[in-house]
mmCIF file with all atom_site columns, C-alpha atoms in Angstrom:
data_model
loop_
_atom_site.group_PDB
_atom_site.id
_atom_site.type_symbol
_atom_site.label_atom_id
_atom_site.label_alt_id
_atom_site.label_comp_id
_atom_site.label_asym_id
_atom_site.label_entity_id
_atom_site.label_seq_id
_atom_site.pdbx_PDB_ins_code
_atom_site.Cartn_x
_atom_site.Cartn_y
_atom_site.Cartn_z
_atom_site.occupancy
_atom_site.B_iso_or_equiv
_atom_site.pdbx_formal_charge
_atom_site.auth_seq_id
_atom_site.auth_comp_id
_atom_site.auth_asym_id
_atom_site.auth_atom_id
_atom_site.pdbx_PDB_model_num
ATOM 1   C CA . MET V 1 1   ? -14.240 -6.154  3.830   1.00 43.00 ? 1   MET V CA 1
ATOM 2   C CA . ASP V 1 2   ? -15.528 -3.446  1.474   1.00 62.00 ? 2   ASP V CA 1
ATOM 3   C CA . ASN V 1 3   ? -13.323 -0.637  2.761   1.00 92.00 ? 3   ASN V CA 1
ATOM 4   C CA . ARG V 1 4   ? -10.150 -2.151  1.206   1.00 95.00 ? 4   ARG V CA 1
ATOM 5   C CA . TYR V 1 5   ? -8.841  -0.716  -2.045  1.00 96.00 ? 5   TYR V CA 1
ATOM 6   C CA . SER V 1 6   ? -6.061  -1.504  -4.487  1.00 97.00 ? 6   SER V CA 1
ATOM 7   C CA . PHE V 1 7   ? -4.702  1.060   -6.918  1.00 97.00 ? 7   PHE V CA 1
ATOM 8   C CA . VAL V 1 8   ? -3.107  -0.950  -9.721  1.00 97.00 ? 8   VAL V CA 1
ATOM 9   C CA . GLY V 1 9   ? -0.722  0.797   -12.114 1.00 97.00 ? 9   GLY V CA 1
ATOM 10  C CA . GLY V 1 10  ? -0.289  -0.959  -15.431 1.00 97.00 ? 10  GLY V CA 1
ATOM 11  C CA . ASP V 1 11  ? -1.901  -1.366  -18.843 1.00 95.00 ? 11  ASP V CA 1
ATOM 12  C CA . LEU V 1 12  ? -5.534  -1.711  -17.701 1.00 93.00 ? 12  LEU V CA 1
ATOM 13  C CA . GLY V 1 13  ? -8.032  0.446   -15.870 1.00 94.00 ? 13  GLY V CA 1
ATOM 14  C CA . ALA V 1 14  ? -10.620 3.160   -16.338 1.00 94.00 ? 14  ALA V CA 1
ATOM 15  C CA . TRP V 1 15  ? -8.096  5.933   -15.679 1.00 98.00 ? 15  TRP V CA 1
ATOM 16  C CA . ARG V 1 16  ? -5.451  6.922   -18.267 1.00 98.00 ? 16  ARG V CA 1
ATOM 17  C CA . VAL V 1 17  ? -2.266  8.318   -16.750 1.00 98.00 ? 17  VAL V CA 1
ATOM 18  C CA . THR V 1 18  ? -1.322  11.755  -18.056 1.00 98.00 ? 18  THR V CA 1
ATOM 19  C CA . GLU V 1 19  ? 1.615   12.327  -15.682 1.00 98.00 ? 19  GLU V CA 1
ATOM 20  C CA . ILE V 1 20  ? 3.455   10.721  -12.774 1.00 98.00 ? 20  ILE V CA 1
ATOM 21  C CA . ARG V 1 21  ? 5.654   13.149  -10.893 1.00 98.00 ? 21  ARG V CA 1
ATOM 22  C CA . ALA V 1 22  ? 7.817   12.629  -7.831  1.00 98.00 ? 22  ALA V CA 1
ATOM 23  C CA . ILE V 1 23  ? 7.250   15.662  -5.593  1.00 98.00 ? 23  ILE V CA 1
ATOM 24  C CA . ILE V 1 24  ? 9.445   14.543  -2.665  1.00 97.00 ? 24  ILE V CA 1
ATOM 25  C CA . GLY V 1 25  ? 11.603  11.398  -2.704  1.00 97.00 ? 25  GLY V CA 1
ATOM 26  C CA . ASP V 1 26  ? 11.246  8.466   -5.070  1.00 97.00 ? 26  ASP V CA 1
ATOM 27  C CA . GLY V 1 27  ? 8.457   8.336   -7.639  1.00 97.00 ? 27  GLY V CA 1
ATOM 28  C CA . LEU V 1 28  ? 6.506   5.382   -8.985  1.00 98.00 ? 28  LEU V CA 1
ATOM 29  C CA . ALA V 1 29  ? 7.235   3.376   -12.127 1.00 97.00 ? 29  ALA V CA 1
ATOM 30  C CA . ALA V 1 30  ? 5.668   4.786   -15.283 1.00 97.00 ? 30  ALA V CA 1
ATOM 31  C CA . VAL V 1 31  ? 2.388   3.151   -16.294 1.00 98.00 ? 31  VAL V CA 1
ATOM 32  C CA . ASP V 1 32  ? -0.305  3.858   -18.885 1.00 97.00 ? 32  ASP V CA 1
ATOM 33  C CA . ARG V 1 33  ? -3.378  3.302   -16.725 1.00 97.00 ? 33  ARG V CA 1
ATOM 34  C CA . VAL V 1 34  ? -4.607  2.960   -13.149 1.00 97.00 ? 34  VAL V CA 1
ATOM 35  C CA . ASP V 1 35  ? -7.320  0.561   -12.086 1.00 96.00 ? 35  ASP V CA 1
ATOM 36  C CA . VAL V 1 36  ? -9.088  1.278   -8.785  1.00 96.00 ? 36  VAL V CA 1
ATOM 37  C CA . ILE V 1 37  ? -10.331 -1.986  -7.276  1.00 95.00 ? 37  ILE V CA 1
ATOM 38  C CA . ASN V 1 38  ? -12.573 -2.082  -4.201  1.00 94.00 ? 38  ASN V CA 1
ATOM 39  C CA . GLN V 1 39  ? -10.770 -5.032  -2.596  1.00 93.00 ? 39  GLN V CA 1
ATOM 40  C CA . ALA V 1 40  ? -7.308  -6.178  -1.639  1.00 93.00 ? 40  ALA V CA 1
ATOM 41  C CA . VAL V 1 41  ? -5.196  -7.488  -4.529  1.00 92.00 ? 41  VAL V CA 1
ATOM 42  C CA . THR V 1 42  ? -2.692  -10.025 -3.257  1.00 83.00 ? 42  THR V CA 1
ATOM 43  C CA . GLU V 1 43  ? -0.449  -10.202 -6.346  1.00 84.00 ? 43  GLU V CA 1
ATOM 44  C CA . VAL V 1 44  ? 0.616   -7.682  -8.941  1.00 86.00 ? 44  VAL V CA 1
ATOM 45  C CA . PRO V 1 45  ? -1.634  -8.519  -11.934 1.00 88.00 ? 45  PRO V CA 1
ATOM 46  C CA . PRO V 1 46  ? -0.061  -9.316  -15.316 1.00 90.00 ? 46  PRO V CA 1
ATOM 47  C CA . ASN V 1 47  ? 0.953   -6.204  -17.287 1.00 90.00 ? 47  ASN V CA 1
ATOM 48  C CA . SER V 1 48  ? 1.045   -4.139  -14.090 1.00 95.00 ? 48  SER V CA 1
ATOM 49  C CA . ARG V 1 49  ? 4.034   -2.406  -12.489 1.00 96.00 ? 49  ARG V CA 1
ATOM 50  C CA . TRP V 1 50  ? 2.731   -1.609  -8.992  1.00 96.00 ? 50  TRP V CA 1
ATOM 51  C CA . VAL V 1 51  ? -0.139  -2.076  -6.558  1.00 96.00 ? 51  VAL V CA 1
ATOM 52  C CA . LEU V 1 52  ? -0.849  0.332   -3.708  1.00 97.00 ? 52  LEU V CA 1
ATOM 53  C CA . GLN V 1 53  ? -3.042  -1.206  -1.001  1.00 96.00 ? 53  GLN V CA 1
ATOM 54  C CA . SER V 1 54  ? -5.225  0.899   1.283   1.00 96.00 ? 54  SER V CA 1
ATOM 55  C CA . PHE V 1 55  ? -8.392  1.095   3.313   1.00 94.00 ? 55  PHE V CA 1
ATOM 56  C CA . THR V 1 56  ? -10.874 3.812   4.141   1.00 89.00 ? 56  THR V CA 1
ATOM 57  C CA . SER V 1 57  ? -11.541 4.566   7.778   1.00 78.00 ? 57  SER V CA 1
ATOM 58  C CA . ASN V 1 58  ? -12.938 7.120   10.160  1.00 67.00 ? 58  ASN V CA 1
ATOM 59  C CA . ILE V 1 59  ? -11.776 10.713  9.854   1.00 67.00 ? 59  ILE V CA 1
ATOM 60  C CA . ARG V 1 60  ? -8.933  10.828  12.349  1.00 63.00 ? 60  ARG V CA 1
ATOM 61  C CA . TYR V 1 61  ? -7.936  14.466  12.873  1.00 63.00 ? 61  TYR V CA 1
ATOM 62  C CA . ALA V 1 62  ? -11.286 16.257  12.529  1.00 66.00 ? 62  ALA V CA 1
ATOM 63  C CA . ARG V 1 63  ? -13.677 17.390  15.233  1.00 67.00 ? 63  ARG V CA 1
ATOM 64  C CA . ARG V 1 64  ? -17.414 16.678  15.000  1.00 73.00 ? 64  ARG V CA 1
ATOM 65  C CA . ASP V 1 65  ? -18.233 20.189  13.696  1.00 79.00 ? 65  ASP V CA 1
ATOM 66  C CA . GLU V 1 66  ? -15.608 19.829  10.956  1.00 72.00 ? 66  GLU V CA 1
ATOM 67  C CA . ILE V 1 67  ? -16.937 16.401  9.945   1.00 70.00 ? 67  ILE V CA 1
ATOM 68  C CA . THR V 1 68  ? -20.462 17.822  9.779   1.00 76.00 ? 68  THR V CA 1
ATOM 69  C CA . LYS V 1 69  ? -19.294 20.694  7.534   1.00 74.00 ? 69  LYS V CA 1
ATOM 70  C CA . LEU V 1 70  ? -17.367 18.294  5.270   1.00 70.00 ? 70  LEU V CA 1
ATOM 71  C CA . ARG V 1 71  ? -20.274 15.885  4.888   1.00 75.00 ? 71  ARG V CA 1
ATOM 72  C CA . ALA V 1 72  ? -22.672 18.721  4.085   1.00 76.00 ? 72  ALA V CA 1
ATOM 73  C CA . VAL V 1 73  ? -20.713 19.731  0.966   1.00 76.00 ? 73  VAL V CA 1
ATOM 74  C CA . GLN V 1 74  ? -18.559 16.701  0.049   1.00 81.00 ? 74  GLN V CA 1
ATOM 75  C CA . PRO V 1 75  ? -19.710 15.319  -3.315  1.00 81.00 ? 75  PRO V CA 1
ATOM 76  C CA . SER V 1 76  ? -19.651 11.637  -4.088  1.00 84.00 ? 76  SER V CA 1
ATOM 77  C CA . LEU V 1 77  ? -16.962 10.057  -6.199  1.00 88.00 ? 77  LEU V CA 1
ATOM 78  C CA . ASN V 1 78  ? -17.604 8.735   -9.707  1.00 88.00 ? 78  ASN V CA 1
ATOM 79  C CA . ARG V 1 79  ? -19.667 11.734  -10.814 1.00 92.00 ? 79  ARG V CA 1
ATOM 80  C CA . SER V 1 80  ? -20.006 11.729  -14.609 1.00 91.00 ? 80  SER V CA 1
ATOM 81  C CA . GLU V 1 81  ? -18.528 15.237  -14.944 1.00 93.00 ? 81  GLU V CA 1
ATOM 82  C CA . ALA V 1 82  ? -15.461 14.343  -12.843 1.00 95.00 ? 82  ALA V CA 1
ATOM 83  C CA . ALA V 1 83  ? -13.260 13.200  -15.722 1.00 97.00 ? 83  ALA V CA 1
ATOM 84  C CA . ILE V 1 84  ? -10.008 14.184  -13.976 1.00 98.00 ? 84  ILE V CA 1
ATOM 85  C CA . ALA V 1 85  ? -8.495  12.360  -11.002 1.00 98.00 ? 85  ALA V CA 1
ATOM 86  C CA . VAL V 1 86  ? -5.296  12.785  -9.035  1.00 98.00 ? 86  VAL V CA 1
ATOM 87  C CA . LEU V 1 87  ? -3.830  10.066  -6.834  1.00 98.00 ? 87  LEU V CA 1
ATOM 88  C CA . ILE V 1 88  ? -1.346  11.394  -4.277  1.00 98.00 ? 88  ILE V CA 1
ATOM 89  C CA . PRO V 1 89  ? 0.541   8.800   -2.220  1.00 98.00 ? 89  PRO V CA 1
ATOM 90  C CA . ILE V 1 90  ? 2.224   10.363  0.837   1.00 98.00 ? 90  ILE V CA 1
ATOM 91  C CA . LYS V 1 91  ? 4.629   9.087   3.470   1.00 98.00 ? 91  LYS V CA 1
ATOM 92  C CA . LYS V 1 92  ? 5.290   11.185  6.562   1.00 97.00 ? 92  LYS V CA 1
ATOM 93  C CA . ASN V 1 93  ? 8.572   11.079  8.473   1.00 98.00 ? 93  ASN V CA 1
ATOM 94  C CA . ALA V 1 94  ? 9.386   9.507   11.848  1.00 97.00 ? 94  ALA V CA 1
ATOM 95  C CA . ARG V 1 95  ? 9.063   12.876  13.641  1.00 97.00 ? 95  ARG V CA 1
ATOM 96  C CA . TRP V 1 96  ? 5.379   13.011  12.593  1.00 96.00 ? 96  TRP V CA 1
ATOM 97  C CA . TRP V 1 97  ? 4.629   9.525   13.874  1.00 96.00 ? 97  TRP V CA 1
ATOM 98  C CA . ALA V 1 98  ? 6.543   10.091  17.130  1.00 97.00 ? 98  ALA V CA 1
ATOM 99  C CA . MET V 1 99  ? 4.031   12.784  18.112  1.00 96.00 ? 99  MET V CA 1
ATOM 100 C CA . ALA V 1 100 ? 0.817   12.096  19.976  1.00 95.00 ? 100 ALA V CA 1
ATOM 101 C CA . GLN V 1 101 ? -2.373  12.369  17.931  1.00 89.00 ? 101 GLN V CA 1
ATOM 102 C CA . ASP V 1 102 ? -3.337  15.695  19.543  1.00 90.00 ? 102 ASP V CA 1
ATOM 103 C CA . GLU V 1 103 ? 0.072   17.119  18.550  1.00 94.00 ? 103 GLU V CA 1
ATOM 104 C CA . ARG V 1 104 ? -0.426  15.929  14.956  1.00 90.00 ? 104 ARG V CA 1
ATOM 105 C CA . ARG V 1 105 ? -3.948  17.410  15.016  1.00 86.00 ? 105 ARG V CA 1
ATOM 106 C CA . ALA V 1 106 ? -2.508  20.790  16.108  1.00 91.00 ? 106 ALA V CA 1
ATOM 107 C CA . ILE V 1 107 ? -0.150  20.829  13.113  1.00 93.00 ? 107 ILE V CA 1
ATOM 108 C CA . PHE V 1 108 ? -2.772  19.425  10.740  1.00 85.00 ? 108 PHE V CA 1
ATOM 109 C CA . GLU V 1 109 ? -5.539  21.853  11.592  1.00 80.00 ? 109 GLU V CA 1
ATOM 110 C CA . GLU V 1 110 ? -4.591  24.633  13.996  1.00 83.00 ? 110 GLU V CA 1
ATOM 111 C CA . GLN V 1 111 ? -1.326  25.467  12.164  1.00 88.00 ? 111 GLN V CA 1
ATOM 112 C CA . SER V 1 112 ? -1.961  24.199  8.616   1.00 86.00 ? 112 SER V CA 1
ATOM 113 C CA . HIS V 1 113 ? -5.775  24.615  8.457   1.00 83.00 ? 113 HIS V CA 1
ATOM 114 C CA . HIS V 1 114 ? -5.981  21.461  6.320   1.00 82.00 ? 114 HIS V CA 1
ATOM 115 C CA . THR V 1 115 ? -9.739  20.845  6.712   1.00 79.00 ? 115 THR V CA 1
ATOM 116 C CA . ALA V 1 116 ? -10.696 24.508  6.471   1.00 82.00 ? 116 ALA V CA 1
ATOM 117 C CA . MET V 1 117 ? -8.581  24.893  3.343   1.00 84.00 ? 117 MET V CA 1
ATOM 118 C CA . GLY V 1 118 ? -10.133 21.812  1.735   1.00 85.00 ? 118 GLY V CA 1
ATOM 119 C CA . LEU V 1 119 ? -13.649 23.086  2.462   1.00 81.00 ? 119 LEU V CA 1
ATOM 120 C CA . GLU V 1 120 ? -12.956 26.093  0.239   1.00 86.00 ? 120 GLU V CA 1
ATOM 121 C CA . TYR V 1 121 ? -12.698 23.765  -2.787  1.00 85.00 ? 121 TYR V CA 1
ATOM 122 C CA . LEU V 1 122 ? -15.840 21.742  -2.132  1.00 83.00 ? 122 LEU V CA 1
ATOM 123 C CA . PRO V 1 123 ? -18.055 20.670  -3.803  1.00 90.00 ? 123 PRO V CA 1
ATOM 124 C CA . GLN V 1 124 ? -15.993 21.100  -6.993  1.00 93.00 ? 124 GLN V CA 1
ATOM 125 C CA . VAL V 1 125 ? -13.310 18.646  -5.841  1.00 93.00 ? 125 VAL V CA 1
ATOM 126 C CA . ALA V 1 126 ? -14.381 15.289  -4.410  1.00 91.00 ? 126 ALA V CA 1
ATOM 127 C CA . ARG V 1 127 ? -11.823 13.439  -2.324  1.00 91.00 ? 127 ARG V CA 1
ATOM 128 C CA . GLN V 1 128 ? -11.289 10.244  -0.378  1.00 91.00 ? 128 GLN V CA 1
ATOM 129 C CA . LEU V 1 129 ? -8.479  9.598   2.060   1.00 89.00 ? 129 LEU V CA 1
ATOM 130 C CA . HIS V 1 130 ? -7.099  6.068   2.159   1.00 94.00 ? 130 HIS V CA 1
ATOM 131 C CA . HIS V 1 131 ? -4.871  4.750   4.947   1.00 93.00 ? 131 HIS V CA 1
ATOM 132 C CA . CYS V 1 132 ? -1.871  2.489   4.235   1.00 94.00 ? 132 CYS V CA 1
ATOM 133 C CA . ARG V 1 133 ? 0.493   2.741   7.203   1.00 93.00 ? 133 ARG V CA 1
ATOM 134 C CA . ASP V 1 134 ? -1.226  -0.085  9.107   1.00 90.00 ? 134 ASP V CA 1
ATOM 135 C CA . LEU V 1 135 ? -0.783  -2.337  6.058   1.00 93.00 ? 135 LEU V CA 1
ATOM 136 C CA . ALA V 1 136 ? 3.018   -1.924  5.962   1.00 91.00 ? 136 ALA V CA 1
ATOM 137 C CA . GLU V 1 137 ? 2.749   -0.260  2.557   1.00 95.00 ? 137 GLU V CA 1
ATOM 138 C CA . PRO V 1 138 ? 5.418   2.116   1.171   1.00 96.00 ? 138 PRO V CA 1
ATOM 139 C CA . PHE V 1 139 ? 3.100   5.098   1.801   1.00 98.00 ? 139 PHE V CA 1
ATOM 140 C CA . ASP V 1 140 ? 1.087   6.156   4.855   1.00 97.00 ? 140 ASP V CA 1
ATOM 141 C CA . PHE V 1 141 ? -1.826  7.678   2.933   1.00 95.00 ? 141 PHE V CA 1
ATOM 142 C CA . LEU V 1 142 ? -3.284  7.707   -0.547  1.00 97.00 ? 142 LEU V CA 1
ATOM 143 C CA . THR V 1 143 ? -5.494  10.655  -1.348  1.00 95.00 ? 143 THR V CA 1
ATOM 144 C CA . TRP V 1 144 ? -7.811  10.299  -4.321  1.00 96.00 ? 144 TRP V CA 1
ATOM 145 C CA . PHE V 1 145 ? -9.305  13.461  -5.848  1.00 95.00 ? 145 PHE V CA 1
ATOM 146 C CA . GLU V 1 146 ? -11.862 13.741  -8.658  1.00 96.00 ? 146 GLU V CA 1
ATOM 147 C CA . PHE V 1 147 ? -13.095 16.872  -10.413 1.00 96.00 ? 147 PHE V CA 1
ATOM 148 C CA . ALA V 1 148 ? -14.337 18.250  -13.717 1.00 96.00 ? 148 ALA V CA 1
ATOM 149 C CA . PRO V 1 149 ? -11.653 19.589  -16.093 1.00 97.00 ? 149 PRO V CA 1
ATOM 150 C CA . GLU V 1 150 ? -12.738 23.195  -15.505 1.00 97.00 ? 150 GLU V CA 1
ATOM 151 C CA . HIS V 1 151 ? -11.751 22.854  -11.824 1.00 97.00 ? 151 HIS V CA 1
ATOM 152 C CA . THR V 1 152 ? -8.125  21.861  -12.520 1.00 97.00 ? 152 THR V CA 1
ATOM 153 C CA . GLN V 1 153 ? -6.772  25.337  -11.783 1.00 97.00 ? 153 GLN V CA 1
ATOM 154 C CA . GLY V 1 154 ? -8.603  25.458  -8.438  1.00 96.00 ? 154 GLY V CA 1
ATOM 155 C CA . PHE V 1 155 ? -7.300  22.014  -7.535  1.00 96.00 ? 155 PHE V CA 1
ATOM 156 C CA . ASP V 1 156 ? -3.740  23.060  -8.408  1.00 97.00 ? 156 ASP V CA 1
ATOM 157 C CA . HIS V 1 157 ? -4.143  26.117  -6.176  1.00 95.00 ? 157 HIS V CA 1
ATOM 158 C CA . LEU V 1 158 ? -5.303  23.871  -3.306  1.00 94.00 ? 158 LEU V CA 1
ATOM 159 C CA . LEU V 1 159 ? -2.220  21.657  -3.767  1.00 95.00 ? 159 LEU V CA 1
ATOM 160 C CA . ARG V 1 160 ? 0.139   24.635  -3.680  1.00 96.00 ? 160 ARG V CA 1
ATOM 161 C CA . ARG V 1 161 ? -1.473  25.895  -0.476  1.00 94.00 ? 161 ARG V CA 1
ATOM 162 C CA . LEU V 1 162 ? -1.297  22.483  1.204   1.00 94.00 ? 162 LEU V CA 1
ATOM 163 C CA . ARG V 1 163 ? 2.322   21.979  0.192   1.00 96.00 ? 163 ARG V CA 1
ATOM 164 C CA . ASP V 1 164 ? 3.203   25.393  1.625   1.00 95.00 ? 164 ASP V CA 1
ATOM 165 C CA . SER V 1 165 ? 1.647   24.532  5.010   1.00 94.00 ? 165 SER V CA 1
ATOM 166 C CA . PRO V 1 166 ? 3.602   23.492  8.145   1.00 94.00 ? 166 PRO V CA 1
ATOM 167 C CA . GLU V 1 167 ? 2.187   19.955  7.813   1.00 93.00 ? 167 GLU V CA 1
ATOM 168 C CA . TRP V 1 168 ? 4.199   19.362  4.615   1.00 95.00 ? 168 TRP V CA 1
ATOM 169 C CA . GLY V 1 169 ? 7.428   19.801  6.560   1.00 96.00 ? 169 GLY V CA 1
ATOM 170 C CA . TYR V 1 170 ? 6.783   16.242  7.797   1.00 97.00 ? 170 TYR V CA 1
ATOM 171 C CA . VAL V 1 171 ? 6.351   14.667  4.332   1.00 98.00 ? 171 VAL V CA 1
ATOM 172 C CA . GLU V 1 172 ? 9.311   12.520  3.284   1.00 98.00 ? 172 GLU V CA 1
ATOM 173 C CA . ARG V 1 173 ? 7.804   11.039  0.126   1.00 98.00 ? 173 ARG V CA 1
ATOM 174 C CA . GLU V 1 174 ? 5.061   12.308  -2.162  1.00 98.00 ? 174 GLU V CA 1
ATOM 175 C CA . VAL V 1 175 ? 4.069   11.309  -5.674  1.00 98.00 ? 175 VAL V CA 1
ATOM 176 C CA . GLU V 1 176 ? 1.454   12.941  -7.872  1.00 98.00 ? 176 GLU V CA 1
ATOM 177 C CA . VAL V 1 177 ? -0.359  10.759  -10.411 1.00 98.00 ? 177 VAL V CA 1
ATOM 178 C CA . ARG V 1 178 ? -2.577  12.724  -12.819 1.00 98.00 ? 178 ARG V CA 1
ATOM 179 C CA . LEU V 1 179 ? -5.324  10.795  -14.569 1.00 98.00 ? 179 LEU V CA 1
ATOM 180 C CA . GLU V 1 180 ? -8.164  11.181  -17.063 1.00 98.00 ? 180 GLU V CA 1
ATOM 181 C CA . ARG V 1 181 ? -11.237 8.978   -17.322 1.00 94.00 ? 181 ARG V CA 1
ATOM 182 C CA . GLU V 1 182 ? -11.970 7.720   -20.804 1.00 79.00 ? 182 GLU V CA 1
ATOM 183 C CA . GLY V 1 183 ? -15.412 6.827   -22.014 1.00 62.00 ? 183 GLY V CA 1
#
C-alpha cells in the first residue's frame, strides 16, 4: 500500500531538526533528524525516539470546486528549492469528533476558511495532509509542509491565521517540528 507513511524521529534521515515545539499539550521527544518513509514501519528503528504512522487519502472536507482550485496551484513535494519543511501533528478533541462531517465542514471552511486561506499561500508552500486517527495513533493528522527559505515568513503568517481560526478551538494537542534538508 503506497499511501502509508512513517515519520521517524531519531539520528537518521534527510531532514535535520531545527526545532520541536509543543504548541498545545505534550510535545515530542527531541531528535536530531526526521526520516520520511513511504511505508508502514512496524518497530521503532535503532537510534530513533518516535515513529508517527499515517496514510494519505481523499480530501475529506473540500467541495469539488475547492479541490479543482487546489490541484491547479498545488506544487509537488520534494522540489529542489524547498529546503525547509514543517511537520505538524494535530489531535482534535472529542467535541470535534462527536460532530457530523457536515458540521465539521462548516467549522473548517465556512467559519475558518481553511482551504481559502491555504490557497493564498500556494504555490510557494507545498503541503500534504496525512491521516492517523484510523490507525489508533497519538495524533489525528500529520500535516507536512515544504517551501523555500524565502517563504518562511509567509508560512509563519499562514500558521498564525490558522491558529486564530474557530477550527483551532477543537485542537487538544499540536506539535510543530521545523526541519531543513541537507545536501
